[in-house]
């Protein structure tokens, strides 16, 4: 087990199942509100993620929800696709993950992940739950919404990325290291010494806080 895995598991154990589920719901609420606020003429807007439109950001989040189900042998529930109805697609994906969080047997089931062997609960908390605030920023920037990330999520994310060993971080910044087409973090974007915690986080994971469409 890597140092990062040990730190994450200690955090997850301390947090408790209810707190992890509640954290996911809070983040999904915020992301869902941003999806619902996108104008019909904004879905093709460029996003801070190179080559992604606003619709692509939502597609990625929906896809990552499906990734949480695969190790459990579960498939997404029938729902409209993101191309047809992004709001309905996200709501359905969210419901599938919340069904896992609400099931003590499913949420405790261990599965193999790129970060090691985790319970489904830990996998959701470590991956898709953490994705929601960051890609919520992408969607907000693409569509002119409030791009403020919850300070609690900024603090948690800064602590998390700060604990990642340098070798692991190099892999996270290497396109394809975790599978074909998978890019986790981009090259670090330097920000000023007086930058806010949010801007420092965004720069560290490869986003330019000053990005504009």
JSON list of N, CA, C and O in Angstrom, two decimals, residues 107-165:
[
{"chain": "A", "resi": 107, "resn": "UNK", "atom": "N", "xyz": [-21.76, -0.82, -0.34]},
{"chain": "A", "resi": 107, "resn": "UNK", "atom": "CA", "xyz": [-20.77, 0.23, -0.07]},
{"chain": "A", "resi": 107, "resn": "UNK", "atom": "C", "xyz": [-19.52, -0.32, 0.62]},
{"chain": "A", "resi": 107, "resn": "UNK", "atom": "O", "xyz": [-18.44, 0.25, 0.50]},
{"chain": "A", "resi": 108, "resn": "UNK", "atom": "N", "xyz": [-19.67, -1.44, 1.32]},
{"chain": "A", "resi": 108, "resn": "UNK", "atom": "CA", "xyz": [-18.52, -2.03, 2.02]},
{"chain": "A", "resi": 108, "resn": "UNK", "atom": "C", "xyz": [-17.77, -3.04, 1.17]},
{"chain": "A", "resi": 108, "resn": "UNK", "atom": "O", "xyz": [-16.71, -3.53, 1.58]},
{"chain": "A", "resi": 109, "resn": "UNK", "atom": "N", "xyz": [-18.28, -3.35, -0.01]},
{"chain": "A", "resi": 109, "resn": "UNK", "atom": "CA", "xyz": [-17.63, -4.34, -0.87]},
{"chain": "A", "resi": 109, "resn": "UNK", "atom": "C", "xyz": [-16.30, -3.79, -1.38]},
{"chain": "A", "resi": 109, "resn": "UNK", "atom": "O", "xyz": [-16.21, -2.68, -1.88]},
{"chain": "A", "resi": 110, "resn": "UNK", "atom": "N", "xyz": [-15.26, -4.58, -1.29]},
{"chain": "A", "resi": 110, "resn": "UNK", "atom": "CA", "xyz": [-13.94, -4.15, -1.76]},
{"chain": "A", "resi": 110, "resn": "UNK", "atom": "C", "xyz": [-13.79, -4.41, -3.25]},
{"chain": "A", "resi": 110, "resn": "UNK", "atom": "O", "xyz": [-14.33, -5.37, -3.80]},
{"chain": "A", "resi": 111, "resn": "UNK", "atom": "N", "xyz": [-13.04, -3.52, -3.90]},
{"chain": "A", "resi": 111, "resn": "UNK", "atom": "CA", "xyz": [-12.79, -3.68, -5.33]},
{"chain": "A", "resi": 111, "resn": "UNK", "atom": "C", "xyz": [-11.40, -3.16, -5.66]},
{"chain": "A", "resi": 111, "resn": "UNK", "atom": "O", "xyz": [-10.83, -2.36, -4.92]},
{"chain": "A", "resi": 112, "resn": "UNK", "atom": "N", "xyz": [-10.86, -3.66, -6.76]},
{"chain": "A", "resi": 112, "resn": "UNK", "atom": "CA", "xyz": [-9.55, -3.20, -7.21]},
{"chain": "A", "resi": 112, "resn": "UNK", "atom": "C", "xyz": [-9.70, -1.91, -8.01]},
{"chain": "A", "resi": 112, "resn": "UNK", "atom": "O", "xyz": [-10.54, -1.82, -8.91]},
{"chain": "A", "resi": 113, "resn": "UNK", "atom": "N", "xyz": [-8.89, -0.91, -7.68]},
{"chain": "A", "resi": 113, "resn": "UNK", "atom": "CA", "xyz": [-8.93, 0.38, -8.35]},
{"chain": "A", "resi": 113, "resn": "UNK", "atom": "C", "xyz": [-7.50, 0.80, -8.70]},
{"chain": "A", "resi": 113, "resn": "UNK", "atom": "O", "xyz": [-6.54, 0.21, -8.18]},
{"chain": "A", "resi": 114, "resn": "UNK", "atom": "N", "xyz": [-7.33, 1.82, -9.53]},
{"chain": "A", "resi": 114, "resn": "UNK", "atom": "CA", "xyz": [-5.97, 2.30, -9.82]},
{"chain": "A", "resi": 114, "resn": "UNK", "atom": "C", "xyz": [-5.23, 2.76, -8.57]},
{"chain": "A", "resi": 114, "resn": "UNK", "atom": "O", "xyz": [-3.99, 2.83, -8.57]},
{"chain": "A", "resi": 115, "resn": "UNK", "atom": "N", "xyz": [-5.95, 3.09, -7.50]},
{"chain": "A", "resi": 115, "resn": "UNK", "atom": "CA", "xyz": [-5.31, 3.53, -6.25]},
{"chain": "A", "resi": 115, "resn": "UNK", "atom": "C", "xyz": [-5.13, 2.39, -5.26]},
{"chain": "A", "resi": 115, "resn": "UNK", "atom": "O", "xyz": [-4.75, 2.62, -4.12]},
{"chain": "A", "resi": 116, "resn": "UNK", "atom": "N", "xyz": [-5.42, 1.18, -5.70]},
{"chain": "A", "resi": 116, "resn": "UNK", "atom": "CA", "xyz": [-5.30, 0.03, -4.80]},
{"chain": "A", "resi": 116, "resn": "UNK", "atom": "C", "xyz": [-6.67, -0.55, -4.49]},
{"chain": "A", "resi": 116, "resn": "UNK", "atom": "O", "xyz": [-7.67, -0.22, -5.12]},
{"chain": "A", "resi": 117, "resn": "UNK", "atom": "N", "xyz": [-6.70, -1.42, -3.49]},
{"chain": "A", "resi": 117, "resn": "UNK", "atom": "CA", "xyz": [-7.96, -2.07, -3.12]},
{"chain": "A", "resi": 117, "resn": "UNK", "atom": "C", "xyz": [-8.72, -1.18, -2.14]},
{"chain": "A", "resi": 117, "resn": "UNK", "atom": "O", "xyz": [-8.21, -0.84, -1.07]},
{"chain": "A", "resi": 118, "resn": "UNK", "atom": "N", "xyz": [-9.93, -0.79, -2.54]},
{"chain": "A", "resi": 118, "resn": "UNK", "atom": "CA", "xyz": [-10.75, 0.11, -1.74]},
{"chain": "A", "resi": 118, "resn": "UNK", "atom": "C", "xyz": [-12.16, -0.45, -1.63]},
{"chain": "A", "resi": 118, "resn": "UNK", "atom": "O", "xyz": [-12.58, -1.25, -2.47]},
{"chain": "A", "resi": 119, "resn": "UNK", "atom": "N", "xyz": [-12.88, -0.04, -0.62]},
{"chain": "A", "resi": 119, "resn": "UNK", "atom": "CA", "xyz": [-14.30, -0.34, -0.59]},
{"chain": "A", "resi": 119, "resn": "UNK", "atom": "C", "xyz": [-14.99, 0.56, -1.62]},
{"chain": "A", "resi": 119, "resn": "UNK", "atom": "O", "xyz": [-14.44, 1.58, -2.03]},
{"chain": "A", "resi": 120, "resn": "UNK", "atom": "N", "xyz": [-16.20, 0.16, -2.02]},
{"chain": "A", "resi": 120, "resn": "UNK", "atom": "CA", "xyz": [-16.95, 1.00, -2.96]},
{"chain": "A", "resi": 120, "resn": "UNK", "atom": "C", "xyz": [-17.15, 2.40, -2.39]},
{"chain": "A", "resi": 120, "resn": "UNK", "atom": "O", "xyz": [-17.09, 3.40, -3.10]},
{"chain": "A", "resi": 121, "resn": "UNK", "atom": "N", "xyz": [-17.40, 2.48, -1.08]},
{"chain": "A", "resi": 121, "resn": "UNK", "atom": "CA", "xyz": [-17.58, 3.76, -0.41]},
{"chain": "A", "resi": 121, "resn": "UNK", "atom": "C", "xyz": [-16.33, 4.63, -0.56]},
{"chain": "A", "resi": 121, "resn": "UNK", "atom": "O", "xyz": [-16.41, 5.81, -0.92]},
{"chain": "A", "resi": 122, "resn": "UNK", "atom": "N", "xyz": [-15.18, 4.06, -0.29]},
{"chain": "A", "resi": 122, "resn": "UNK", "atom": "CA", "xyz": [-13.93, 4.80, -0.40]},
{"chain": "A", "resi": 122, "resn": "UNK", "atom": "C", "xyz": [-13.64, 5.19, -1.85]},
{"chain": "A", "resi": 122, "resn": "UNK", "atom": "O", "xyz": [-13.14, 6.28, -2.12]},
{"chain": "A", "resi": 123, "resn": "UNK", "atom": "N", "xyz": [-13.95, 4.28, -2.77]},
{"chain": "A", "resi": 123, "resn": "UNK", "atom": "CA", "xyz": [-13.71, 4.55, -4.19]},
{"chain": "A", "resi": 123, "resn": "UNK", "atom": "C", "xyz": [-14.53, 5.76, -4.65]},
{"chain": "A", "resi": 123, "resn": "UNK", "atom": "O", "xyz": [-14.02, 6.66, -5.32]},
{"chain": "A", "resi": 124, "resn": "UNK", "atom": "N", "xyz": [-15.81, 5.79, -4.27]},
{"chain": "A", "resi": 124, "resn": "UNK", "atom": "CA", "xyz": [-16.67, 6.92, -4.62]},
{"chain": "A", "resi": 124, "resn": "UNK", "atom": "C", "xyz": [-16.14, 8.21, -4.01]},
{"chain": "A", "resi": 124, "resn": "UNK", "atom": "O", "xyz": [-16.07, 9.25, -4.67]},
{"chain": "A", "resi": 125, "resn": "UNK", "atom": "N", "xyz": [-15.73, 8.15, -2.75]},
{"chain": "A", "resi": 125, "resn": "UNK", "atom": "CA", "xyz": [-15.24, 9.33, -2.05]},
{"chain": "A", "resi": 125, "resn": "UNK", "atom": "C", "xyz": [-13.95, 9.84, -2.66]},
{"chain": "A", "resi": 125, "resn": "UNK", "atom": "O", "xyz": [-13.74, 11.05, -2.80]},
{"chain": "A", "resi": 126, "resn": "UNK", "atom": "N", "xyz": [-13.09, 8.93, -3.05]},
{"chain": "A", "resi": 126, "resn": "UNK", "atom": "CA", "xyz": [-11.77, 9.31, -3.56]},
{"chain": "A", "resi": 126, "resn": "UNK", "atom": "C", "xyz": [-11.81, 9.79, -5.00]},
{"chain": "A", "resi": 126, "resn": "UNK", "atom": "O", "xyz": [-10.98, 10.62, -5.40]},
{"chain": "A", "resi": 127, "resn": "UNK", "atom": "N", "xyz": [-12.77, 9.30, -5.77]},
{"chain": "A", "resi": 127, "resn": "UNK", "atom": "CA", "xyz": [-12.75, 9.61, -7.21]},
{"chain": "A", "resi": 127, "resn": "UNK", "atom": "C", "xyz": [-13.88, 10.56, -7.61]},
{"chain": "A", "resi": 127, "resn": "UNK", "atom": "O", "xyz": [-13.67, 11.76, -7.75]},
{"chain": "A", "resi": 128, "resn": "UNK", "atom": "N", "xyz": [-15.09, 10.03, -7.77]},
{"chain": "A", "resi": 128, "resn": "UNK", "atom": "CA", "xyz": [-16.14, 10.86, -8.36]},
{"chain": "A", "resi": 128, "resn": "UNK", "atom": "C", "xyz": [-16.59, 11.98, -7.43]},
{"chain": "A", "resi": 128, "resn": "UNK", "atom": "O", "xyz": [-16.90, 13.09, -7.88]},
{"chain": "A", "resi": 129, "resn": "UNK", "atom": "N", "xyz": [-16.58, 11.74, -6.13]},
{"chain": "A", "resi": 129, "resn": "UNK", "atom": "CA", "xyz": [-16.97, 12.80, -5.21]},
{"chain": "A", "resi": 129, "resn": "UNK", "atom": "C", "xyz": [-15.99, 13.96, -5.28]},
{"chain": "A", "resi": 129, "resn": "UNK", "atom": "O", "xyz": [-16.39, 15.13, -5.27]},
{"chain": "A", "resi": 130, "resn": "UNK", "atom": "N", "xyz": [-14.70, 13.66, -5.37]},
{"chain": "A", "resi": 130, "resn": "UNK", "atom": "CA", "xyz": [-13.71, 14.72, -5.47]},
{"chain": "A", "resi": 130, "resn": "UNK", "atom": "C", "xyz": [-13.74, 15.40, -6.84]},
{"chain": "A", "resi": 130, "resn": "UNK", "atom": "O", "xyz": [-13.35, 16.57, -6.97]},
{"chain": "A", "resi": 131, "resn": "UNK", "atom": "N", "xyz": [-14.19, 14.67, -7.87]},
{"chain": "A", "resi": 131, "resn": "UNK", "atom": "CA", "xyz": [-14.29, 15.26, -9.20]},
{"chain": "A", "resi": 131, "resn": "UNK", "atom": "C", "xyz": [-15.36, 16.35, -9.27]},
{"chain": "A", "resi": 131, "resn": "UNK", "atom": "O", "xyz": [-15.23, 17.30, -10.05]},
{"chain": "A", "resi": 132, "resn": "UNK", "atom": "N", "xyz": [-16.43, 16.18, -8.52]},
{"chain": "A", "resi": 132, "resn": "UNK", "atom": "CA", "xyz": [-17.58, 17.07, -8.66]},
{"chain": "A", "resi": 132, "resn": "UNK", "atom": "C", "xyz": [-17.25, 18.55, -8.44]},
{"chain": "A", "resi": 132, "resn": "UNK", "atom": "O", "xyz": [-17.63, 19.39, -9.28]},
{"chain": "A", "resi": 133, "resn": "UNK", "atom": "N", "xyz": [-16.57, 18.93, -7.35]},
{"chain": "A", "resi": 133, "resn": "UNK", "atom": "CA", "xyz": [-16.27, 20.37, -7.18]},
{"chain": "A", "resi": 133, "resn": "UNK", "atom": "C", "xyz": [-15.33, 20.91, -8.26]},
{"chain": "A", "resi": 133, "resn": "UNK", "atom": "O", "xyz": [-15.51, 22.04, -8.74]},
{"chain": "A", "resi": 134, "resn": "UNK", "atom": "N", "xyz": [-14.34, 20.11, -8.65]},
{"chain": "A", "resi": 134, "resn": "UNK", "atom": "CA", "xyz": [-13.36, 20.59, -9.62]},
{"chain": "A", "resi": 134, "resn": "UNK", "atom": "C", "xyz": [-13.98, 20.75, -11.01]},
{"chain": "A", "resi": 134, "resn": "UNK", "atom": "O", "xyz": [-13.77, 21.77, -11.69]},
{"chain": "A", "resi": 135, "resn": "UNK", "atom": "N", "xyz": [-14.76, 19.76, -11.42]},
{"chain": "A", "resi": 135, "resn": "UNK", "atom": "CA", "xyz": [-15.41, 19.89, -12.73]},
{"chain": "A", "resi": 135, "resn": "UNK", "atom": "C", "xyz": [-16.61, 20.82, -12.66]},
{"chain": "A", "resi": 135, "resn": "UNK", "atom": "O", "xyz": [-17.04, 21.34, -13.70]},
{"chain": "A", "resi": 136, "resn": "UNK", "atom": "N", "xyz": [-17.13, 21.04, -11.46]},
{"chain": "A", "resi": 136, "resn": "UNK", "atom": "CA", "xyz": [-18.14, 22.08, -11.30]},
{"chain": "A", "resi": 136, "resn": "UNK", "atom": "C", "xyz": [-17.54, 23.44, -11.62]},
{"chain": "A", "resi": 136, "resn": "UNK", "atom": "O", "xyz": [-18.21, 24.30, -12.21]},
{"chain": "A", "resi": 137, "resn": "UNK", "atom": "N", "xyz": [-16.28, 23.64, -11.24]},
{"chain": "A", "resi": 137, "resn": "UNK", "atom": "CA", "xyz": [-15.57, 24.89, -11.60]},
{"chain": "A", "resi": 137, "resn": "UNK", "atom": "C", "xyz": [-15.44, 24.99, -13.11]},
{"chain": "A", "resi": 137, "resn": "UNK", "atom": "O", "xyz": [-15.69, 26.06, -13.69]},
{"chain": "A", "resi": 138, "resn": "UNK", "atom": "N", "xyz": [-15.07, 23.89, -13.76]},
{"chain": "A", "resi": 138, "resn": "UNK", "atom": "CA", "xyz": [-14.95, 23.89, -15.22]},
{"chain": "A", "resi": 138, "resn": "UNK", "atom": "C", "xyz": [-16.27, 24.30, -15.87]},
{"chain": "A", "resi": 138, "resn": "UNK", "atom": "O", "xyz": [-16.29, 25.13, -16.79]},
{"chain": "A", "resi": 139, "resn": "UNK", "atom": "N", "xyz": [-17.36, 23.70, -15.41]},
{"chain": "A", "resi": 139, "resn": "UNK", "atom": "CA", "xyz": [-18.67, 23.97, -16.00]},
{"chain": "A", "resi": 139, "resn": "UNK", "atom": "C", "xyz": [-19.09, 25.42, -15.74]},
{"chain": "A", "resi": 139, "resn": "UNK", "atom": "O", "xyz": [-19.62, 26.08, -16.63]},
{"chain": "A", "resi": 140, "resn": "UNK", "atom": "N", "xyz": [-18.81, 25.89, -14.54]},
{"chain": "A", "resi": 140, "resn": "UNK", "atom": "CA", "xyz": [-19.16, 27.28, -14.21]},
{"chain": "A", "resi": 140, "resn": "UNK", "atom": "C", "xyz": [-18.37, 28.26, -15.09]},
{"chain": "A", "resi": 140, "resn": "UNK", "atom": "O", "xyz": [-18.94, 29.24, -15.59]},
{"chain": "A", "resi": 141, "resn": "UNK", "atom": "N", "xyz": [-17.08, 28.01, -15.26]},
{"chain": "A", "resi": 141, "resn": "UNK", "atom": "CA", "xyz": [-16.27, 28.91, -16.08]},
{"chain": "A", "resi": 141, "resn": "UNK", "atom": "C", "xyz": [-16.75, 28.89, -17.54]},
{"chain": "A", "resi": 141, "resn": "UNK", "atom": "O", "xyz": [-16.76, 29.93, -18.21]},
{"chain": "A", "resi": 142, "resn": "UNK", "atom": "N", "xyz": [-17.16, 27.72, -18.01]},
{"chain": "A", "resi": 142, "resn": "UNK", "atom": "CA", "xyz": [-17.58, 27.60, -19.40]},
{"chain": "A", "resi": 142, "resn": "UNK", "atom": "C", "xyz": [-18.89, 28.31, -19.67]},
{"chain": "A", "resi": 142, "resn": "UNK", "atom": "O", "xyz": [-19.15, 28.73, -20.81]},
{"chain": "A", "resi": 143, "resn": "UNK", "atom": "N", "xyz": [-19.72, 28.44, -18.63]},
{"chain": "A", "resi": 143, "resn": "UNK", "atom": "CA", "xyz": [-21.08, 28.94, -18.86]},
{"chain": "A", "resi": 143, "resn": "UNK", "atom": "C", "xyz": [-21.39, 30.21, -18.08]},
{"chain": "A", "resi": 143, "resn": "UNK", "atom": "O", "xyz": [-22.56, 30.60, -17.96]},
{"chain": "A", "resi": 144, "resn": "UNK", "atom": "N", "xyz": [-20.36, 30.87, -17.53]},
{"chain": "A", "resi": 144, "resn": "UNK", "atom": "CA", "xyz": [-20.56, 32.16, -16.89]},
{"chain": "A", "resi": 144, "resn": "UNK", "atom": "C", "xyz": [-21.27, 32.11, -15.56]},
{"chain": "A", "resi": 144, "resn": "UNK", "atom": "O", "xyz": [-21.93, 33.08, -15.17]},
{"chain": "A", "resi": 145, "resn": "UNK", "atom": "N", "xyz": [-21.14, 31.01, -14.83]},
{"chain": "A", "resi": 145, "resn": "UNK", "atom": "CA", "xyz": [-21.76, 30.90, -13.52]},
{"chain": "A", "resi": 145, "resn": "UNK", "atom": "C", "xyz": [-20.75, 31.21, -12.42]},
{"chain": "A", "resi": 145, "resn": "UNK", "atom": "O", "xyz": [-19.55, 31.39, -12.68]},
{"chain": "A", "resi": 146, "resn": "UNK", "atom": "N", "xyz": [-21.23, 31.28, -11.19]},
{"chain": "A", "resi": 146, "resn": "UNK", "atom": "CA", "xyz": [-20.35, 31.49, -10.03]},
{"chain": "A", "resi": 146, "resn": "UNK", "atom": "C", "xyz": [-19.38, 30.31, -9.96]},
{"chain": "A", "resi": 146, "resn": "UNK", "atom": "O", "xyz": [-19.81, 29.15, -9.86]},
{"chain": "A", "resi": 147, "resn": "UNK", "atom": "N", "xyz": [-18.08, 30.60, -10.01]},
{"chain": "A", "resi": 147, "resn": "UNK", "atom": "CA", "xyz": [-17.10, 29.51, -10.05]},
{"chain": "A", "resi": 147, "resn": "UNK", "atom": "C", "xyz": [-16.45, 29.27, -8.67]},
{"chain": "A", "resi": 147, "resn": "UNK", "atom": "O", "xyz": [-15.41, 28.63, -8.58]},
{"chain": "A", "resi": 148, "resn": "UNK", "atom": "N", "xyz": [-17.07, 29.77, -7.62]},
{"chain": "A", "resi": 148, "resn": "UNK", "atom": "CA", "xyz": [-16.51, 29.57, -6.27]},
{"chain": "A", "resi": 148, "resn": "UNK", "atom": "C", "xyz": [-16.69, 28.12, -5.84]},
{"chain": "A", "resi": 148, "resn": "UNK", "atom": "O", "xyz": [-17.80, 27.58, -5.86]},
{"chain": "A", "resi": 149, "resn": "UNK", "atom": "N", "xyz": [-15.60, 27.50, -5.44]},
{"chain": "A", "resi": 149, "resn": "UNK", "atom": "CA", "xyz": [-15.64, 26.13, -4.89]},
{"chain": "A", "resi": 149, "resn": "UNK", "atom": "C", "xyz": [-15.81, 26.24, -3.38]},
{"chain": "A", "resi": 149, "resn": "UNK", "atom": "O", "xyz": [-15.20, 27.10, -2.74]},
{"chain": "A", "resi": 150, "resn": "UNK", "atom": "N", "xyz": [-16.62, 25.36, -2.82]},
{"chain": "A", "resi": 150, "resn": "UNK", "atom": "CA", "xyz": [-16.83, 25.36, -1.37]},
{"chain": "A", "resi": 150, "resn": "UNK", "atom": "C", "xyz": [-15.47, 25.33, -0.67]},
{"chain": "A", "resi": 150, "resn": "UNK", "atom": "O", "xyz": [-14.64, 24.47, -0.96]},
{"chain": "A", "resi": 151, "resn": "UNK", "atom": "N", "xyz": [-15.21, 26.28, 0.24]},
{"chain": "A", "resi": 151, "resn": "UNK", "atom": "CA", "xyz": [-13.90, 26.32, 0.92]},
{"chain": "A", "resi": 151, "resn": "UNK", "atom": "C", "xyz": [-13.53, 25.01, 1.60]},
{"chain": "A", "resi": 151, "resn": "UNK", "atom": "O", "xyz": [-12.35, 24.66, 1.65]},
{"chain": "A", "resi": 152, "resn": "UNK", "atom": "N", "xyz": [-14.52, 24.28, 2.11]},
{"chain": "A", "resi": 152, "resn": "UNK", "atom": "CA", "xyz": [-14.23, 22.99, 2.74]},
{"chain": "A", "resi": 152, "resn": "UNK", "atom": "C", "xyz": [-13.67, 22.00, 1.72]},
{"chain": "A", "resi": 152, "resn": "UNK", "atom": "O", "xyz": [-12.76, 21.22, 2.03]},
{"chain": "A", "resi": 153, "resn": "UNK", "atom": "N", "xyz": [-14.19, 22.05, 0.50]},
{"chain": "A", "resi": 153, "resn": "UNK", "atom": "CA", "xyz": [-13.70, 21.16, -0.55]},
{"chain": "A", "resi": 153, "resn": "UNK", "atom": "C", "xyz": [-12.31, 21.59, -1.02]},
{"chain": "A", "resi": 153, "resn": "UNK", "atom": "O", "xyz": [-11.47, 20.75, -1.34]},
{"chain": "A", "resi": 154, "resn": "UNK", "atom": "N", "xyz": [-12.08, 22.89, -1.07]},
{"chain": "A", "resi": 154, "resn": "UNK", "atom": "CA", "xyz": [-10.75, 23.39, -1.44]},
{"chain": "A", "resi": 154, "resn": "UNK", "atom": "C", "xyz": [-9.72, 22.93, -0.42]},
{"chain": "A", "resi": 154, "resn": "UNK", "atom": "O", "xyz": [-8.66, 22.41, -0.77]},
{"chain": "A", "resi": 155, "resn": "UNK", "atom": "N", "xyz": [-10.05, 23.10, 0.86]},
{"chain": "A", "resi": 155, "resn": "UNK", "atom": "CA", "xyz": [-9.12, 22.71, 1.93]},
{"chain": "A", "resi": 155, "resn": "UNK", "atom": "C", "xyz": [-8.82, 21.21, 1.89]},
{"chain": "A", "resi": 155, "resn": "UNK", "atom": "O", "xyz": [-7.67, 20.79, 1.99]},
{"chain": "A", "resi": 156, "resn": "UNK", "atom": "N", "xyz": [-9.89, 20.41, 1.71]},
{"chain": "A", "resi": 156, "resn": "UNK", "atom": "CA", "xyz": [-9.70, 18.96, 1.67]},
{"chain": "A", "resi": 156, "resn": "UNK", "atom": "C", "xyz": [-8.87, 18.54, 0.46]},
{"chain": "A", "resi": 156, "resn": "UNK", "atom": "O", "xyz": [-7.99, 17.67, 0.55]},
{"chain": "A", "resi": 157, "resn": "UNK", "atom": "N", "xyz": [-9.14, 19.16, -0.69]},
{"chain": "A", "resi": 157, "resn": "UNK", "atom": "CA", "xyz": [-8.41, 18.81, -1.90]},
{"chain": "A", "resi": 157, "resn": "UNK", "atom": "C", "xyz": [-6.94, 19.21, -1.80]},
{"chain": "A", "resi": 157, "resn": "UNK", "atom": "O", "xyz": [-6.05, 18.46, -2.22]},
{"chain": "A", "resi": 158, "resn": "UNK", "atom": "N", "xyz": [-6.67, 20.38, -1.24]},
{"chain": "A", "resi": 158, "resn": "UNK", "atom": "CA", "xyz": [-5.28, 20.81, -1.07]},
{"chain": "A", "resi": 158, "resn": "UNK", "atom": "C", "xyz": [-4.52, 19.85, -0.16]},
{"chain": "A", "resi": 158, "resn": "UNK", "atom": "O", "xyz": [-3.37, 19.49, -0.43]},
{"chain": "A", "resi": 159, "resn": "UNK", "atom": "N", "xyz": [-5.18, 19.42, 0.91]},
{"chain": "A", "resi": 159, "resn": "UNK", "atom": "CA", "xyz": [-4.54, 18.46, 1.82]},
{"chain": "A", "resi": 159, "resn": "UNK", "atom": "C", "xyz": [-4.29, 17.14, 1.11]},
{"chain": "A", "resi": 159, "resn": "UNK", "atom": "O", "xyz": [-3.24, 16.51, 1.28]},
{"chain": "A", "resi": 160, "resn": "UNK", "atom": "N", "xyz": [-5.25, 16.74, 0.30]},
{"chain": "A", "resi": 160, "resn": "UNK", "atom": "CA", "xyz": [-5.12, 15.46, -0.41]},
{"chain": "A", "resi": 160, "resn": "UNK", "atom": "C", "xyz": [-4.01, 15.46, -1.43]},
{"chain": "A", "resi": 160, "resn": "UNK", "atom": "O", "xyz": [-3.16, 14.56, -1.45]},
{"chain": "A", "resi": 161, "resn": "UNK", "atom": "N", "xyz": [-3.96, 16.49, -2.28]},
{"chain": "A", "resi": 161, "resn": "UNK", "atom": "CA", "xyz": [-2.93, 16.52, -3.31]},
{"chain": "A", "resi": 161, "resn": "UNK", "atom": "C", "xyz": [-1.56, 16.76, -2.69]},
{"chain": "A", "resi": 161, "resn": "UNK", "atom": "O", "xyz": [-0.54, 16.29, -3.21]},
{"chain": "A", "resi": 162, "resn": "UNK", "atom": "N", "xyz": [-1.55, 17.47, -1.57]},
{"chain": "A", "resi": 162, "resn": "UNK", "atom": "CA", "xyz": [-0.27, 17.71, -0.90]},
{"chain": "A", "resi": 162, "resn": "UNK", "atom": "C", "xyz": [0.34, 16.45, -0.32]},
{"chain": "A", "resi": 162, "resn": "UNK", "atom": "O", "xyz": [1.56, 16.38, -0.09]},
{"chain": "A", "resi": 163, "resn": "UNK", "atom": "N", "xyz": [-0.50, 15.44, -0.09]},
{"chain": "A", "resi": 163, "resn": "UNK", "atom": "CA", "xyz": [-0.02, 14.17, 0.49]},
{"chain": "A", "resi": 163, "resn": "UNK", "atom": "C", "xyz": [0.42, 13.18, -0.57]},
{"chain": "A", "resi": 163, "resn": "UNK", "atom": "O", "xyz": [0.96, 12.12, -0.24]},
{"chain": "A", "resi": 164, "resn": "UNK", "atom": "N", "xyz": [0.19, 13.50, -1.84]},
{"chain": "A", "resi": 164, "resn": "UNK", "atom": "CA", "xyz": [0.54, 12.55, -2.91]},
{"chain": "A", "resi": 164, "resn": "UNK", "atom": "C", "xyz": [2.05, 12.55, -3.12]},
{"chain": "A", "resi": 164, "resn": "UNK", "atom": "O", "xyz": [2.65, 13.61, -3.34]},
{"chain": "A", "resi": 165, "resn": "UNK", "atom": "N", "xyz": [2.69, 11.39, -3.06]},
{"chain": "A", "resi": 165, "resn": "UNK", "atom": "CA", "xyz": [4.14, 11.33, -3.28]},
{"chain": "A", "resi": 165, "resn": "UNK", "atom": "C", "xyz": [4.51, 11.86, -4.67]},
{"chain": "A", "resi": 165, "resn": "UNK", "atom": "O", "xyz": [3.71, 11.77, -5.61]}
]
